[in-house]
mmCIF file of C-alpha atoms in Angstrom:
data_model
loop_
_atom_site.group_PDB
_atom_site.id
_atom_site.type_symbol
_atom_site.label_atom_id
_atom_site.label_comp_id
_atom_site.label_asym_id
_atom_site.label_seq_id
_atom_site.Cartn_x
_atom_site.Cartn_y
_atom_site.Cartn_z
ATOM 1 C CA MET A 1051 108.025 -76.563 -127.900
ATOM 2 C CA LYS A 1052 106.197 -79.571 -126.397
ATOM 3 C CA ARG A 1053 108.203 -82.303 -124.839
ATOM 4 C CA LYS A 1054 108.072 -85.805 -126.431
ATOM 5 C CA SER A 1055 105.986 -87.184 -123.519
ATOM 6 C CA GLU A 1056 103.441 -84.441 -123.920
ATOM 7 C CA LEU A 1057 103.122 -85.167 -127.637
ATOM 8 C CA THR A 1058 102.790 -88.894 -126.893
ATOM 9 C CA ASN A 1059 100.073 -88.229 -124.271
ATOM 10 C CA LEU A 1060 98.314 -85.924 -126.762
ATOM 11 C CA TYR A 1061 98.441 -88.658 -129.350
ATOM 12 C CA PHE A 1062 96.884 -91.282 -127.077
ATOM 13 C CA LEU A 1063 94.300 -88.835 -125.890
ATOM 14 C CA GLU A 1064 93.408 -88.130 -129.510
ATOM 15 C CA MET A 1065 93.172 -91.864 -130.202
ATOM 16 C CA ASN A 1066 90.841 -92.402 -127.207
ATOM 17 C CA LEU A 1067 88.619 -89.495 -128.220
ATOM 18 C CA ALA A 1068 88.530 -90.383 -131.906
ATOM 19 C CA GLN A 1069 85.250 -92.236 -131.598
ATOM 20 C CA LYS A 1070 83.490 -89.164 -130.041
ATOM 21 C CA MET A 1071 85.219 -86.586 -132.198
ATOM 22 C CA ASN A 1072 83.293 -84.276 -134.488
ATOM 23 C CA LYS A 1073 84.488 -83.018 -137.845
ATOM 24 C CA ASP A 1074 85.763 -79.650 -136.606
ATOM 25 C CA GLU A 1075 87.879 -81.270 -133.933
ATOM 26 C CA TYR A 1076 89.331 -83.727 -136.453
ATOM 27 C CA PHE A 1077 90.136 -80.957 -138.962
ATOM 28 C CA ARG A 1078 91.889 -79.032 -136.126
ATOM 29 C CA ILE A 1079 94.033 -82.084 -135.382
ATOM 30 C CA MET A 1080 94.786 -82.516 -139.093
ATOM 31 C CA HIS A 1081 95.726 -78.853 -139.269
ATOM 32 C CA ASN A 1082 98.134 -79.386 -136.392
ATOM 33 C CA TYR A 1083 99.655 -82.425 -138.154
ATOM 34 C CA VAL A 1084 100.115 -80.376 -141.360
ATOM 35 C CA GLN A 1085 101.796 -77.540 -139.450
ATOM 36 C CA TYR A 1086 104.062 -80.123 -137.672
ATOM 37 C CA TYR A 1087 105.156 -81.759 -140.918
ATOM 38 C CA TYR A 1088 105.833 -78.353 -142.607
ATOM 39 C CA LYS A 1089 107.752 -77.093 -139.642
ATOM 40 C CA ARG A 1090 109.929 -80.216 -139.550
ATOM 41 C CA ALA A 1091 110.413 -80.077 -143.352
ATOM 42 C CA ASN A 1092 111.539 -76.418 -143.134
ATOM 43 C CA LEU A 1093 113.868 -77.200 -140.206
ATOM 44 C CA TYR A 1094 115.666 -79.961 -142.088
ATOM 45 C CA LYS A 1095 115.628 -77.917 -145.307
ATOM 46 C CA ILE A 1096 117.396 -75.002 -143.552
ATOM 47 C CA TRP A 1097 119.910 -77.243 -141.860
ATOM 48 C CA TYR A 1098 120.623 -79.237 -145.037
ATOM 49 C CA LEU A 1099 121.029 -76.169 -147.248
ATOM 50 C CA SER A 1100 123.071 -74.265 -144.713
ATOM 51 C CA LEU A 1101 125.475 -77.081 -144.154
ATOM 52 C CA SER A 1102 125.737 -77.775 -147.894
ATOM 53 C CA VAL A 1103 126.400 -74.170 -148.808
ATOM 54 C CA THR A 1104 128.914 -73.826 -146.046
ATOM 55 C CA LYS A 1105 130.719 -76.954 -147.296
ATOM 56 C CA LEU A 1106 130.689 -75.696 -150.931
ATOM 57 C CA LEU A 1107 132.085 -72.287 -149.894
ATOM 58 C CA ILE A 1108 134.898 -73.918 -147.890
ATOM 59 C CA LEU A 1109 135.814 -76.209 -150.778
ATOM 60 C CA ALA A 1110 135.662 -73.314 -153.286
ATOM 61 C CA MET A 1111 138.090 -71.334 -151.103
ATOM 62 C CA ILE A 1112 140.776 -73.996 -151.088
ATOM 63 C CA PRO A 1113 142.042 -73.523 -154.702
ATOM 64 C CA VAL A 1114 141.600 -69.729 -154.343
ATOM 65 C CA SER A 1115 143.744 -69.733 -151.147
ATOM 66 C CA GLN A 1116 146.469 -71.580 -152.922
ATOM 67 C CA THR A 1117 146.809 -68.875 -155.630
ATOM 68 C CA PHE A 1118 148.058 -66.368 -153.000
ATOM 69 C CA ALA A 1119 151.741 -66.543 -152.446
ATOM 70 C CA GLY A 1120 151.627 -66.157 -148.647
ATOM 71 C CA LEU A 1121 148.833 -68.729 -148.202
ATOM 72 C CA SER A 1122 150.231 -71.308 -150.616
ATOM 73 C CA ALA A 1123 153.308 -71.615 -148.414
ATOM 74 C CA LEU A 1124 150.966 -72.775 -145.644
ATOM 75 C CA PRO A 1125 149.627 -76.225 -146.729
ATOM 76 C CA TRP A 1126 147.804 -76.700 -143.478
ATOM 77 C CA ILE A 1127 145.251 -74.093 -144.483
ATOM 78 C CA ALA A 1128 144.109 -76.270 -147.388
ATOM 79 C CA ALA A 1129 144.144 -79.410 -145.223
ATOM 80 C CA GLY A 1130 142.283 -77.729 -142.433
ATOM 81 C CA ALA A 1131 139.659 -76.314 -144.699
ATOM 82 C CA SER A 1132 139.042 -79.687 -146.362
ATOM 83 C CA SER A 1133 138.972 -81.312 -142.944
ATOM 84 C CA LEU A 1134 136.137 -78.978 -141.940
ATOM 85 C CA CYS A 1135 134.016 -80.368 -144.761
ATOM 86 C CA ILE A 1136 134.154 -83.972 -143.398
ATOM 87 C CA PRO A 1137 132.137 -83.256 -140.243
ATOM 88 C CA LEU A 1138 129.689 -81.090 -142.195
ATOM 89 C CA GLU A 1139 129.098 -83.957 -144.685
ATOM 90 C CA SER A 1140 128.918 -86.486 -141.838
ATOM 91 C CA VAL A 1141 126.331 -84.543 -139.954
ATOM 92 C CA THR A 1142 124.246 -84.120 -143.058
ATOM 93 C CA GLU A 1143 124.341 -87.826 -143.707
ATOM 94 C CA LEU A 1144 124.096 -88.930 -140.074
ATOM 95 C CA PHE A 1145 120.856 -87.117 -139.565
ATOM 96 C CA ARG A 1146 119.552 -87.877 -143.119
ATOM 97 C CA MET A 1147 118.612 -84.235 -143.461
ATOM 98 C CA LYS A 1148 117.700 -84.276 -147.130
ATOM 99 C CA GLU A 1149 115.637 -87.496 -146.816
ATOM 100 C CA LYS A 1150 113.758 -86.169 -143.785
ATOM 101 C CA TRP A 1151 113.186 -82.807 -145.452
ATOM 102 C CA VAL A 1152 111.644 -84.587 -148.456
ATOM 103 C CA LEU A 1153 109.653 -87.033 -146.362
ATOM 104 C CA TYR A 1154 108.083 -84.378 -144.130
ATOM 105 C CA ARG A 1155 107.321 -82.159 -147.045
ATOM 106 C CA LYS A 1156 105.693 -84.993 -148.946
ATOM 107 C CA VAL A 1157 103.487 -85.991 -146.032
ATOM 108 C CA GLY A 1158 102.439 -82.378 -145.420
ATOM 109 C CA ASN A 1159 101.604 -81.991 -149.147
ATOM 110 C CA ASP A 1160 99.686 -85.210 -149.169
ATOM 111 C CA LEU A 1161 97.590 -84.197 -146.184
ATOM 112 C CA MET A 1162 96.931 -80.780 -147.733
ATOM 113 C CA ARG A 1163 95.933 -82.359 -151.045
ATOM 114 C CA GLU A 1164 93.573 -84.750 -149.294
ATOM 115 C CA GLY A 1165 91.954 -81.824 -147.400
ATOM 116 C CA ARG A 1166 91.536 -79.784 -150.537
ATOM 117 C CA GLN A 1167 90.004 -82.726 -152.382
ATOM 118 C CA TYR A 1168 87.570 -83.282 -149.492
ATOM 119 C CA ALA A 1169 86.659 -79.600 -149.282
ATOM 120 C CA MET A 1170 86.085 -79.340 -153.078
ATOM 121 C CA LYS A 1171 84.302 -82.696 -153.344
ATOM 122 C CA ALA A 1172 86.888 -83.875 -155.867
ATOM 123 C CA GLY A 1173 88.740 -87.094 -156.329
ATOM 124 C CA GLY A 1174 87.219 -89.867 -154.258
ATOM 125 C CA TYR A 1175 84.848 -87.435 -152.571
ATOM 126 C CA GLN A 1176 82.604 -86.547 -155.469
ATOM 127 C CA ASP A 1177 80.221 -89.438 -154.954
ATOM 128 C CA GLY A 1178 78.462 -90.266 -151.714
ATOM 129 C CA ASP A 1179 76.973 -88.402 -148.823
ATOM 130 C CA GLU A 1180 78.775 -86.087 -146.456
ATOM 131 C CA GLU A 1181 79.127 -88.711 -143.702
ATOM 132 C CA LYS A 1182 80.597 -91.252 -146.063
ATOM 133 C CA ASN A 1183 83.004 -88.687 -147.552
ATOM 134 C CA PHE A 1184 84.175 -87.712 -144.068
ATOM 135 C CA ARG A 1185 84.848 -91.357 -143.156
ATOM 136 C CA VAL A 1186 86.801 -91.810 -146.430
ATOM 137 C CA PHE A 1187 88.780 -88.593 -145.684
ATOM 138 C CA VAL A 1188 89.677 -89.768 -142.134
ATOM 139 C CA THR A 1189 90.807 -93.141 -143.537
ATOM 140 C CA ASN A 1190 92.924 -91.511 -146.228
ATOM 141 C CA ALA A 1191 94.455 -88.986 -143.773
ATOM 142 C CA GLU A 1192 95.324 -91.672 -141.258
ATOM 143 C CA ASN A 1193 96.857 -93.839 -144.006
ATOM 144 C CA ILE A 1194 99.068 -90.939 -145.064
ATOM 145 C CA ILE A 1195 100.284 -90.479 -141.498
ATOM 146 C CA ASN A 1196 100.795 -94.254 -141.172
ATOM 147 C CA GLU A 1197 102.863 -94.303 -144.403
ATOM 148 C CA GLU A 1198 105.108 -91.673 -142.841
ATOM 149 C CA SER A 1199 105.576 -93.873 -139.848
ATOM 150 C CA SER A 1200 106.425 -96.817 -142.110
ATOM 151 C CA SER A 1201 108.873 -94.645 -144.062
ATOM 152 C CA TRP A 1202 110.600 -93.806 -140.734
ATOM 153 C CA LYS A 1203 110.899 -97.466 -139.847
ATOM 154 C CA GLN A 1204 112.278 -98.242 -143.244
ATOM 155 C CA MET A 1205 114.777 -95.353 -142.956
ATOM 156 C CA ILE A 1206 115.988 -96.671 -139.567
ATOM 157 C CA GLN A 1207 116.310 -100.262 -140.958
ATOM 158 C CA ASN A 1208 118.408 -98.939 -143.849
ATOM 159 C CA ILE A 1209 120.668 -97.059 -141.446
ATOM 160 C CA LYS A 1210 121.195 -100.222 -139.354
ATOM 161 C CA SER A 1211 121.882 -102.273 -142.390
ATOM 162 C CA GLU A 1212 124.452 -99.792 -143.692
ATOM 163 C CA LYS A 1213 126.358 -100.008 -140.336
ATOM 164 C CA VAL A 1214 126.763 -103.850 -140.674
#
């Protein structure tokens, strides 16, 4: 996995080369972005679902454990089990796993949709020459990525406002 500084350097290198970039290079970069967004979406999906299922199983075991005579005499088992759910829920909310999963998936889907429309000359790409369509595609793809960045900023501001 690339370090953050390597990704930042790659980003600025891509920005500097954007003027000289051909279509194949741009599509390679877009392909890398789509892979990145889907990998992040899957990572947060797995973590979110794993923690949620674990929490549900623990909560479901509490009433079951109280039906057994030997375990019902030990109230700390129910208290301990329910106490395990607090950090699980806290981690899920602290890292906004569900929101990030949905955000990354949406951006990946939007980029894929834009690529399909461009390839099939559909949507906003059915009129105009190839060069114009490519410029429109680049603008649309960059706007999608920029919207993701804006969504991140909004998410951070919401977190900060909730702490106040």
